[in-house]
Every structure is written in structure tokens, then in C-alpha cells.
Short mmCIF file of C-alpha atoms in Angstrom, two decimals:
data_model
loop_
_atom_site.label_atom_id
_atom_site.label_comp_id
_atom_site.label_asym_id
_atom_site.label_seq_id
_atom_site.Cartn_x
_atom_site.Cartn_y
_atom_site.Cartn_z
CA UNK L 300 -152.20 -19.44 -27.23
CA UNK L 301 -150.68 -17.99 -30.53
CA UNK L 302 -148.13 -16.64 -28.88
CA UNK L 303 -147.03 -19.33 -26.82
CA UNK L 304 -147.47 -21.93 -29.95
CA UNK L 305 -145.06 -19.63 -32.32
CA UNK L 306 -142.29 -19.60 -29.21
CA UNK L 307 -142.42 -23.29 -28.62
CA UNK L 308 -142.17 -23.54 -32.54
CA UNK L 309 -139.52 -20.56 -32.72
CA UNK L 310 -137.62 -22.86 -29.74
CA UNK L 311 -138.38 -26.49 -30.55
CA UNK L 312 -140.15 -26.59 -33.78
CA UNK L 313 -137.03 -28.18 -35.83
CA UNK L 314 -135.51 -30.41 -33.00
CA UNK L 315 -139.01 -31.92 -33.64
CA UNK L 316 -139.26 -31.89 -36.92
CA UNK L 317 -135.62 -33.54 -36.97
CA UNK L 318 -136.37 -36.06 -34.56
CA UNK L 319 -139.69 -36.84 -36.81
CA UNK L 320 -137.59 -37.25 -39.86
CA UNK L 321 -135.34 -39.48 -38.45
CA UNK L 322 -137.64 -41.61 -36.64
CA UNK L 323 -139.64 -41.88 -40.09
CA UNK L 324 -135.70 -42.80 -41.84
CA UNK L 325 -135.18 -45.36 -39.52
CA UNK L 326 -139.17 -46.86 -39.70
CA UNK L 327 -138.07 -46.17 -43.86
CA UNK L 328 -135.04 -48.33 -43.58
CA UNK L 329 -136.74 -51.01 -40.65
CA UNK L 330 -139.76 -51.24 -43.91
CA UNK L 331 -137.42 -51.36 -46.31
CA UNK L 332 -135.35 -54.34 -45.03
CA UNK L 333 -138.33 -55.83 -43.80
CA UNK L 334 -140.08 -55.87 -47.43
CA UNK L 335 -136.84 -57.11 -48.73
CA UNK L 336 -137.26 -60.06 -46.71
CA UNK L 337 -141.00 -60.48 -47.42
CA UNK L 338 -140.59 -60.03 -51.26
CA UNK L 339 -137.78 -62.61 -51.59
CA UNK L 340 -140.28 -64.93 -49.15
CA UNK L 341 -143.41 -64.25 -51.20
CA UNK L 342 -141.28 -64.74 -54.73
CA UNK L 343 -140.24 -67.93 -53.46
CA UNK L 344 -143.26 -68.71 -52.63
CA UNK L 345 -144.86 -67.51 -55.71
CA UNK L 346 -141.99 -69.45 -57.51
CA UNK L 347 -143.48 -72.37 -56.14
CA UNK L 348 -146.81 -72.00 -56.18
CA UNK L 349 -146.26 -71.88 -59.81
CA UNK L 350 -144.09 -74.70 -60.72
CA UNK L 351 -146.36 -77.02 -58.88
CA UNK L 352 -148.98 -75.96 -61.41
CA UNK L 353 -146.66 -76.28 -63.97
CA UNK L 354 -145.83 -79.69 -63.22
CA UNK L 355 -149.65 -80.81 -62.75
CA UNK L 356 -150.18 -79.40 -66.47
CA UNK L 357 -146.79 -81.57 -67.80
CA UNK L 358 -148.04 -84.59 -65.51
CA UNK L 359 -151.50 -84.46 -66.94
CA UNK L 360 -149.89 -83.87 -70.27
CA UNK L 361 -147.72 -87.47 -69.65
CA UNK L 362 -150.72 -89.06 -68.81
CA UNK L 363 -152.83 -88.30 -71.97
CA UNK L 364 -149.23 -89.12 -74.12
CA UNK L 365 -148.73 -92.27 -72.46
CA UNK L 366 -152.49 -93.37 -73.06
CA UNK L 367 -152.31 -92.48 -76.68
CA UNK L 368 -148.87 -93.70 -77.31
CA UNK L 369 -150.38 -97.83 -76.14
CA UNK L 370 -153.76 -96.98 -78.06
CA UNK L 371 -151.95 -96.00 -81.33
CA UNK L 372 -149.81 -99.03 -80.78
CA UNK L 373 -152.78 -101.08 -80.35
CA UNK L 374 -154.19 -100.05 -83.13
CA UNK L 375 -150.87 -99.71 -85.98
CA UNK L 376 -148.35 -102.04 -83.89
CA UNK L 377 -145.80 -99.73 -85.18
CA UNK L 378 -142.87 -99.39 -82.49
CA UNK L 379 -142.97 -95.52 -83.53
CA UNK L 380 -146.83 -95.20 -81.83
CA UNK L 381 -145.67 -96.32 -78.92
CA UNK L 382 -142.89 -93.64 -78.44
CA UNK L 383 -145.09 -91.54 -76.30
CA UNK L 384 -145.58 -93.58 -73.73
CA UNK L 385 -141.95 -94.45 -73.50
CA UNK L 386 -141.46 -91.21 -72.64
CA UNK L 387 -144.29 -90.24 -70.50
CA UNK L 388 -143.06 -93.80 -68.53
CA UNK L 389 -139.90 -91.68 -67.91
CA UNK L 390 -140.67 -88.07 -67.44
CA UNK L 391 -143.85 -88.43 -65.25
CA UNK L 392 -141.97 -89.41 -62.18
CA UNK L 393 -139.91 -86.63 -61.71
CA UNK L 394 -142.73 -84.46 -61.97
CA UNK L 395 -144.87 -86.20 -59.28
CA UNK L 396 -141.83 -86.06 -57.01
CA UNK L 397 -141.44 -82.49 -57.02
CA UNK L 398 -144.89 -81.31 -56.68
CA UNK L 399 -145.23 -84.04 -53.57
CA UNK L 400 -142.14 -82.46 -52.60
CA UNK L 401 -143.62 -78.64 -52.78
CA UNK L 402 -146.67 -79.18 -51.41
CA UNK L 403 -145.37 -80.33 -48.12
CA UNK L 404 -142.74 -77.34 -48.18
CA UNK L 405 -146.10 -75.41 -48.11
CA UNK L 406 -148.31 -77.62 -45.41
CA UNK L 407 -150.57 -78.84 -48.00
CA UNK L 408 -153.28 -79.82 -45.57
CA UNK L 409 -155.00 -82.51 -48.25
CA UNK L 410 -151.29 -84.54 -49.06
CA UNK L 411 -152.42 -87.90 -48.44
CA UNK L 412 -154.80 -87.18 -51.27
CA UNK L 413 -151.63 -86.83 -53.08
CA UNK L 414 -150.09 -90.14 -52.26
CA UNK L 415 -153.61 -91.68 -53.16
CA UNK L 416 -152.91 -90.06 -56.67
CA UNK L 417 -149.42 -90.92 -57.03
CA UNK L 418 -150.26 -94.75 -56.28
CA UNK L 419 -153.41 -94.38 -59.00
CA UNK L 420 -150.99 -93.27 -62.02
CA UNK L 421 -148.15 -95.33 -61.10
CA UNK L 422 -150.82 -98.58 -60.88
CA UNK L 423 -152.40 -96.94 -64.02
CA UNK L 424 -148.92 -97.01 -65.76
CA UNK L 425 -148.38 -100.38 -65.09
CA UNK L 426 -152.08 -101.15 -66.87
CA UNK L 427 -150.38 -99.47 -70.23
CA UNK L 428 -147.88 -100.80 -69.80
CA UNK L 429 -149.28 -104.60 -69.38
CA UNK L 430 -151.54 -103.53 -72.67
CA UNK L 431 -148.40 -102.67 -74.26
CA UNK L 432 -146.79 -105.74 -73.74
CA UNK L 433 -150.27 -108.11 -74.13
CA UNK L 434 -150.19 -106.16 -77.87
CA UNK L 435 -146.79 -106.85 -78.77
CA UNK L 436 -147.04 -110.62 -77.92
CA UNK L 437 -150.39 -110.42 -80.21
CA UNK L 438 -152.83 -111.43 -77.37
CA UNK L 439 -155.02 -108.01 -78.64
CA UNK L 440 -157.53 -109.45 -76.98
CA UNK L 441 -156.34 -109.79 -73.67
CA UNK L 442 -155.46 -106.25 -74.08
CA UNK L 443 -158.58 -104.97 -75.86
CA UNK L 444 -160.26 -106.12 -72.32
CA UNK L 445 -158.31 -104.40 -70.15
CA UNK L 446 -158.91 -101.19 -72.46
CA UNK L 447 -162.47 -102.11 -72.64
CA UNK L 448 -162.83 -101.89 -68.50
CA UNK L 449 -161.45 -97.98 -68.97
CA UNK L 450 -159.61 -97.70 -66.13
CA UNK L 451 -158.06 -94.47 -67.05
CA UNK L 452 -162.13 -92.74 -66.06
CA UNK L 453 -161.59 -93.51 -62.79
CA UNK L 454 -158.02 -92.42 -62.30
CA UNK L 455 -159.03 -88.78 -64.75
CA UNK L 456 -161.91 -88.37 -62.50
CA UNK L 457 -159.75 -88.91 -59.35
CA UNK L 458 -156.42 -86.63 -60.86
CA UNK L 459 -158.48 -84.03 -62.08
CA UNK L 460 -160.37 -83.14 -58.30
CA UNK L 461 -156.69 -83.38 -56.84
CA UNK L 462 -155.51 -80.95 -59.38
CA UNK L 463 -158.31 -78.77 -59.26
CA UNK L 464 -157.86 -78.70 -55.51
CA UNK L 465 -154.40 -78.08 -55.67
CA UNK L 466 -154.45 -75.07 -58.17
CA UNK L 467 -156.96 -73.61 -56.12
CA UNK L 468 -154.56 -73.73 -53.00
CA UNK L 469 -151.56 -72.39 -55.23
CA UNK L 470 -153.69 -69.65 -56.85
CA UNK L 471 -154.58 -68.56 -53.12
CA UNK L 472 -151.05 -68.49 -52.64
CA UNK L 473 -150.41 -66.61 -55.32
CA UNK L 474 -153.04 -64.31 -54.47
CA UNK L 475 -151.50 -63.82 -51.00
CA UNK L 476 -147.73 -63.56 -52.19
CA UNK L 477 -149.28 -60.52 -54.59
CA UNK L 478 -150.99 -58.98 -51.62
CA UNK L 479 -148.18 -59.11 -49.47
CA UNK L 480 -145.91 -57.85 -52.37
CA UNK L 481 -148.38 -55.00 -52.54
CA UNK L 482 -148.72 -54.32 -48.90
CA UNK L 483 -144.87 -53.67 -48.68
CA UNK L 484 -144.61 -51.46 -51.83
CA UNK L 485 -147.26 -48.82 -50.16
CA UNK L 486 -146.04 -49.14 -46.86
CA UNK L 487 -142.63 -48.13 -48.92
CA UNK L 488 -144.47 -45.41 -50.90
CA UNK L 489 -146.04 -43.85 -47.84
CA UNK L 490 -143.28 -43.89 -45.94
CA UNK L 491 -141.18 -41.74 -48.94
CA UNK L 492 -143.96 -39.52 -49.14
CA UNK L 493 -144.12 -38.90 -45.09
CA UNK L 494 -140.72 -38.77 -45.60
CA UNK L 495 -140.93 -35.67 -48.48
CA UNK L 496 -143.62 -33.98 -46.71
CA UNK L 497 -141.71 -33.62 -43.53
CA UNK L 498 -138.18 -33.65 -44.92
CA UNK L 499 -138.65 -30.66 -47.29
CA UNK L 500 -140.25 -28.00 -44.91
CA UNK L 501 -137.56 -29.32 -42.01
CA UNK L 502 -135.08 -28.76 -44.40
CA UNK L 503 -136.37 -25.18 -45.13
CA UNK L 504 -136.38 -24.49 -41.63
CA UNK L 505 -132.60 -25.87 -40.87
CA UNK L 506 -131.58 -24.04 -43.61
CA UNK L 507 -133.56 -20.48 -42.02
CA UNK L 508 -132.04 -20.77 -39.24
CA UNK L 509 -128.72 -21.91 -40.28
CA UNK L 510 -128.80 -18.09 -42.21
CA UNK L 511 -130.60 -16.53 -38.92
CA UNK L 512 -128.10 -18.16 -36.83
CA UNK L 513 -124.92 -16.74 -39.14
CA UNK L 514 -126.22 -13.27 -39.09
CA UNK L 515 -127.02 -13.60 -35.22
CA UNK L 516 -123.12 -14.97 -35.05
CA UNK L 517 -122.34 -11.83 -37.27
CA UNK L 518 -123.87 -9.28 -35.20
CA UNK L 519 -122.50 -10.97 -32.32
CA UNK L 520 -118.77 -10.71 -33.37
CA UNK L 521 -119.53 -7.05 -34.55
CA UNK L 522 -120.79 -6.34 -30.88
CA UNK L 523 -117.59 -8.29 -29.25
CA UNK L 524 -115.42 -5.89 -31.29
CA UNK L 525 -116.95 -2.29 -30.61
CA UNK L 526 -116.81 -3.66 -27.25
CA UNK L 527 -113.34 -4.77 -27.01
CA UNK L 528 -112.59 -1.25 -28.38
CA UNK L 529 -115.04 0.66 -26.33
CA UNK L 530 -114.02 -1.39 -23.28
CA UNK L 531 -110.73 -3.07 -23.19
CA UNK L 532 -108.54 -1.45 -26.00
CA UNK L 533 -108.73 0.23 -29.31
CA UNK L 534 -105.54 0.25 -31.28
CA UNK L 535 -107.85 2.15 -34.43
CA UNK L 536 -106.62 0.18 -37.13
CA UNK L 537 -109.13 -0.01 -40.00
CA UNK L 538 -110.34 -3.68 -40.87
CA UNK L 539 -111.93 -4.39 -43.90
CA UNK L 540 -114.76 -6.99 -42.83
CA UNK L 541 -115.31 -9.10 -39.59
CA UNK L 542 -112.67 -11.83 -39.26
CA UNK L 543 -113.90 -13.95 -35.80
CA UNK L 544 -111.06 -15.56 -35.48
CA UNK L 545 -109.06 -12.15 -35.62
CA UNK L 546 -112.09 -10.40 -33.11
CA UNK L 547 -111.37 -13.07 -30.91
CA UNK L 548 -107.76 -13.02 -30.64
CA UNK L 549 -107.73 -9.67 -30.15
CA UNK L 550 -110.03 -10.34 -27.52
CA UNK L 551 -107.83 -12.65 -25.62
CA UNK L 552 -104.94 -10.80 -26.47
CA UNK L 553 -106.33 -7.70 -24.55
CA UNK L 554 -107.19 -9.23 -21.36
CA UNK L 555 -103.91 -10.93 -21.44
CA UNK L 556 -101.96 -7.63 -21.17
CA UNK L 557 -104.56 -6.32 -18.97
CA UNK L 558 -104.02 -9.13 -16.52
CA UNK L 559 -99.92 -8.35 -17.33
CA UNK L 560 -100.37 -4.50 -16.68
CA UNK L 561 -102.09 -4.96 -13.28
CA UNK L 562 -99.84 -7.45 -12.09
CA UNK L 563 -96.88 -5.13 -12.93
CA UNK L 564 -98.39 -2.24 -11.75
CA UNK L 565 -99.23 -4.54 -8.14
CA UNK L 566 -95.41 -5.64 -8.29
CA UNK L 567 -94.26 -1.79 -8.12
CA UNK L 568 -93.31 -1.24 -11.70
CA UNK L 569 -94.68 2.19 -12.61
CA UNK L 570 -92.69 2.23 -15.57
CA UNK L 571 -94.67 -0.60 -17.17
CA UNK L 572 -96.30 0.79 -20.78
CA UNK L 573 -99.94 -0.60 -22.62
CA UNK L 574 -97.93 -2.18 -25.96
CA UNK L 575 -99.67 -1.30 -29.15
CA UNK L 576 -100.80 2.01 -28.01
CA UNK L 577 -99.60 5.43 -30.08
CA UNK L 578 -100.14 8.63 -29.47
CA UNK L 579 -102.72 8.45 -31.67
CA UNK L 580 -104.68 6.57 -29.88
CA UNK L 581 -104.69 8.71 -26.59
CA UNK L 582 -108.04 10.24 -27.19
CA UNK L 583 -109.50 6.72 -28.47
CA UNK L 584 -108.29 4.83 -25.06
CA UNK L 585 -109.49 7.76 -22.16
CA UNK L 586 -112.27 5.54 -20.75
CA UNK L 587 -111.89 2.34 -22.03
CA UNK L 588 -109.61 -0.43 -19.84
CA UNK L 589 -106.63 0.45 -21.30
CA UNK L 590 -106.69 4.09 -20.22
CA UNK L 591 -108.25 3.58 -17.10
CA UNK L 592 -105.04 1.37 -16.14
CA UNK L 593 -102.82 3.96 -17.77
CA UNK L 594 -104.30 6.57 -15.40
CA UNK L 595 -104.00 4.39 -12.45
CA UNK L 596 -100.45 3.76 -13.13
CA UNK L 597 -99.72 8.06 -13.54
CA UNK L 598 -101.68 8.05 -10.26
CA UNK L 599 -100.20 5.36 -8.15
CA UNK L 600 -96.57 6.82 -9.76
CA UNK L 601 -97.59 10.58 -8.41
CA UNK L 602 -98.40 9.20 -5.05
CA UNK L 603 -95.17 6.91 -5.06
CA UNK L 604 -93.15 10.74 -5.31
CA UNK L 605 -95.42 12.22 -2.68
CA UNK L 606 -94.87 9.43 -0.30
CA UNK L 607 -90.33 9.14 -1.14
CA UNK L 608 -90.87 13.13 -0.53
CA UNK L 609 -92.43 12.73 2.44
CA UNK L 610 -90.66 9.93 3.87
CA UNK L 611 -86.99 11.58 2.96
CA UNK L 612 -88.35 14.96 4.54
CA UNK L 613 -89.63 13.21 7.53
CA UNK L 614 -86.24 10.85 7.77
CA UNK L 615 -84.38 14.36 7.43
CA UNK L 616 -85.76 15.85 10.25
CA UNK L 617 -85.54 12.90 12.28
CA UNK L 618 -81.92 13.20 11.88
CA UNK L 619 -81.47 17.42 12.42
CA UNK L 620 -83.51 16.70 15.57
CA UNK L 621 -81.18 13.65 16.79
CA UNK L 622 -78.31 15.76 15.76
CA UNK L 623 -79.41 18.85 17.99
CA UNK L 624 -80.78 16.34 21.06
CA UNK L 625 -77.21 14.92 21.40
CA UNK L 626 -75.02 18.55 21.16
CA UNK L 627 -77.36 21.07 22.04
CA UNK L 628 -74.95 21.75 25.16
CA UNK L 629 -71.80 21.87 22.53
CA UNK L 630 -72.69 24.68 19.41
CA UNK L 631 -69.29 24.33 17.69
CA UNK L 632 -70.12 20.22 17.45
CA UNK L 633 -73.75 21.01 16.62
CA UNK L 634 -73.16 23.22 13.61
CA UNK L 635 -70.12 21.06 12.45
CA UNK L 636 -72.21 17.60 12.55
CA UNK L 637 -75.25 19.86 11.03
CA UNK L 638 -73.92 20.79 7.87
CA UNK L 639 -71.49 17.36 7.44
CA UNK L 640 -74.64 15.46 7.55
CA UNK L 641 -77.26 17.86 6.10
CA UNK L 642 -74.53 17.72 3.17
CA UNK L 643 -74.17 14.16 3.02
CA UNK L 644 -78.07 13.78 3.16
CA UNK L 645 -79.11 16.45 0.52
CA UNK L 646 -75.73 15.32 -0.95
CA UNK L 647 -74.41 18.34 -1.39
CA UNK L 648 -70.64 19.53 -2.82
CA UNK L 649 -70.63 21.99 0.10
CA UNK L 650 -72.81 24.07 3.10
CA UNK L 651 -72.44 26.70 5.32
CA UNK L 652 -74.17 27.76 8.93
CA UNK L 653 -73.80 31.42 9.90
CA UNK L 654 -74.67 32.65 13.63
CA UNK L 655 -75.83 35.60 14.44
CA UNK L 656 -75.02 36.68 17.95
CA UNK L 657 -75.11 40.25 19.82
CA UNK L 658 -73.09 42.97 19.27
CA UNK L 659 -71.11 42.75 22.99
CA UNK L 660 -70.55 38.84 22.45
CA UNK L 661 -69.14 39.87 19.13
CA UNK L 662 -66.84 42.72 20.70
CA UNK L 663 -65.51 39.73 23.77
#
């Protein structure tokens, strides 16, 4: 079981840690854009959540400075006391617009409580501001009565559920924003850690067998050149170092004038040399390619002689034996066409026949 886990990790083991760091990069970058989109969400909604409690604490504050601007008034009648609510009058609206506005961004489930409030402080204005006017035309009393039926309980009573409600919702919200904010930061944070903890080791491994792989790649190119001088041809040259580029040329180079030698050599051209090679390198080349070929050339040249010597003895003969078929009757025409063409075929400056005959044929 060892064994076969160590060769599947020897084989496989970084293609798989690759392919986990990667994944775990692209679920890193999917996170990250997707928290980017959350976080801007949730601080929107965060930014929300608290201006709409900002503007219940400046609305509440417009209230109370719009009920004690008419009650100093009514009290001093000095146009100065009543500055408040001249203000509050003004700056209360805007602020009951844009949390109504807010809340239904959000689906605030309870908003018709908020038009119910709305409709209480505007009708609530308009009672200061009747008291206002009842004290400036001096009927005090008309406006004492109004103050006396304390209208503003009700409406406080009434505001101050709403806004309790309301800050309740938007501190939920807030709440949730922060846990979502939260939730995407350690998603984040254990995805960079994931990352590190598988990164690192892969990129121990790549880098192991990047430096196995170029000494494998090392020994391999040392092998291809003893074998391209054992094998093929060694022109013994010293070089300093293993240049692959060089080992392979020489490589190609080789077979290439191989492939040249034998096709010469097929073609009938036993003259046909192995370029490069010295007579130094004689002993070096005896059984590699190179010499092999050079000995089959010297071979193949040897039995080229053989066979032209054989085939001009045997076209010789042919021709002596031709020559004595046709004047064997005639010995004067035999000898004379003998040694013309025995001369012409050895080519020969000149060639003589002697006959020996008996003594009496000598003495007639």
C-alpha cells in the first residue's frame, strides 16, 4: 500500500497539488469578488441603517426645539424665544422625508406606522404653531388652553414606540451588515491560509522536480552523446561541458551523412569518404556506424574488382574461343586475328604466337 501510495505520489502527486491550488485561486478570487460585492451591499446598508437613526435623533431633537421655542415665547413674547421653532418648522421635514424614504428602500414591514407619525408631528406643528400665533395676537389664553390639553404626551408617547421600533430594526441591520462583513473576511482568511498551506509544499515539490527533471535532462544528453560516439560517429574532439543544443546537432548531423553515405554507396560510388573523420580517429570509429559503413564500402569496392576481373577474363575467353570456332580450319588467320585482338583487348603495344611443329614439317 506504501509502495503503491509513494508511486501515485512520485507520478501524480503535484498535477494534484497544482490542480488543488488553482481550484482554491479561482474559489480565492470567486470569494474575493463576491465579498467585494457583499461589503459595498452591507456598507450601504449599514450607511443607512445609520442615517435613519441619525435623523430620528435630529427629528426628535426639532420636536423638543420647536416646543420650547412657542413655550419661551409664551412666556417672554420676545421674537428671539421663538427662533427655535422657526427653525425646527423648517428642518424637520426634510428629515421625516428621508427616513420614510429609507425605510421603504429596506421593506420596513411597520411603514404605515410611519405615515401615522408623520401626520401626528405635522398636525402637532400646526398646534405650535396656532399657540404661536394665539400669543402674538395676545389671546394667551386661548393659547394657554391649548397648552393646557398637552397634546405633545400623546404625540411623545406615539414618536417614541415608532422610534424605538425603528432603531431596533436598524440595529438588527446593523448587526447583520457586521456579520456578513465578518463572514466574508474569514471566508477570505481561510481561503489565504488553504491557499499557503498547499501553495508552499506544491511549490517545494515543482521546484524538486524542476532540479530532478534538469539533472534527468543532463544525464540524458550525456547518454545521447557517448552514444552518438559509441554508435554513429566520434570525431574525438574534447568539449568542455554538455551543450544540448550542440549534442543534438551533432546528432542530426550524423545520421544525415549516414543516410548520404549509404545512398552513395547504393548509387555505385565507392569513392565516397565519412567527412570529419582523420586518421586519428581510425581506432575510435572500428565498430561504431561510421566504420561499419567505411568497411562496407572497402568491401563492396573489393568485390566490385573481383567481379570487372572476372567479367573481363570471362569476356576474354569468350572472344579467344569465338576467334578459334570461326578459323580453326585456317592457322595462319587464327594466329593473326589471335594476337590483333588479344592485343587490342589486353591493349597491348605488341604480341607474338610461336608454333612449334615437328622436325620433318620443319625440314618440307
Amino acid at each position: 500500500m506504501k509502495a503503491q501510495l509513494f508511486q501515485w505520489f512520485n507520478k501524480q502527486g503535484i498535477s494534484f497539488f497544482i490542480s488543488a491550488v488553482l481550484i482554491i485561486i479561482l474559489i480565492g478570487a470567486t470569494l474575493t469578488f463576491y465579498s467585494r460585492q457583499v461589503i459595498s451591499r452591507q456598507k450601504e446598508k449599514s450607511m443607512l441603517a445609520q442615517q435613519v437613526i441619525l435623523d430620528l435623533k435630529d427629528m426628535t431633537t426639532m420636536i423638543l426645539l420647536a416646543d420650547v421655542g412657542v413655550r419661551g415665547y409664551m412666556i417672554v413674547k420676545e421674537d428671539r424665544f421663538i427662533s427655535p421653532f422657526n427653525q425646527a418648522r423648517e428642518a424637520y421635514v426634510p428629515f421625516i422625508k428621508n427616513v420614510e424614504k429609507i425605510l421603504a428602500q429596506q421593506d420596513y414591514q411597520e411603514l404605515d406606522s410611519m405615515i401615522v407619525v408623520k401626520a401626528d408631528i405635522n398636525a402637532y406643528m400646526q398646534v405650535m404653531d396656532n399657540m404661536y400665533q394665539l400669543t402674538k395676537q395676545a389671546q394667551l389664553e386661548e393659547a394657554q388652553s391649548i397648552l393646557y390639553k398637552d397634546l405633545g404626551f400623546g404625540l411623545m408617547q406615539n414618536y417614541n414606540r415608532f422610534v424605538a421600533k425603528v432603531r431596533i430594526y436598524e440595529q438588527e441591520v446593523l448587526a447583520e451588515a457586521d456579520y456578513q462583513l465578518n463572514l466574508c473576511v474569514t471566508l477570505i482568511t481561510y481561503t489565504q491560509w488553504l491557499l499557503i498551506l498547499l501553495g508552499l509544499p506544491t511549490l517545494v515539490l515543482v521546484m524538486v522536480r524542476i532540479r530532478k527533471s534538469e539533472k534527468s535532462r543532463k544525464e540524458l544528453f550525456k547518454v545521447l552523446d557517448e552514444s552518438n560516439k559509441k554508435y554513429i560517429f566520434d570525431s574525438s574532439t574534447e568539449e568542455k561541458g554538455l551543450n544540448e543544443e550542440n549534442i543534438i546537432e551533432s546528432i542530426v548531423q550524423n545520421l544525415r551523412q549516414a543516410l548520404g553515405f549509404i545512398k552513395r554507396i547504393t548509387a555505385g560510388d565507392y569513392q565516397v569518404a565519412w567527412e570529419g573523420i582523420q586518421d586519428t580517429d581510425q581506432t575510435a570509429n572500428q565498430e561504431n556506424l561510421a566504420g561499419e559503413l567505411i568497411q562496407m564500402r572497402e568491401q563492396m569496392k573489393r568485390v566490385k574488382e573481383a567481379d570487372q576481373r572476372r567479367l573481363w577474363a570471362t569476356e576474354g575467353l569468350s572472344i579467344v574461343a569465338e576467334i578459334t570456332r570461326k578459323y580453326q580450319q585456317h592457322t595462319d588467320q587464327l594466329g593473326e586475328q589471335l594476337v590483333m585482338h588479344v592485343v587490342q583487348y589486353l591493349k597491348a603495344n605488341q604480341a607474338g604466337l610461336f608454333v612449334l611443329t615437328d622436325g620433318d614439317d620443319l625440314q618440307n
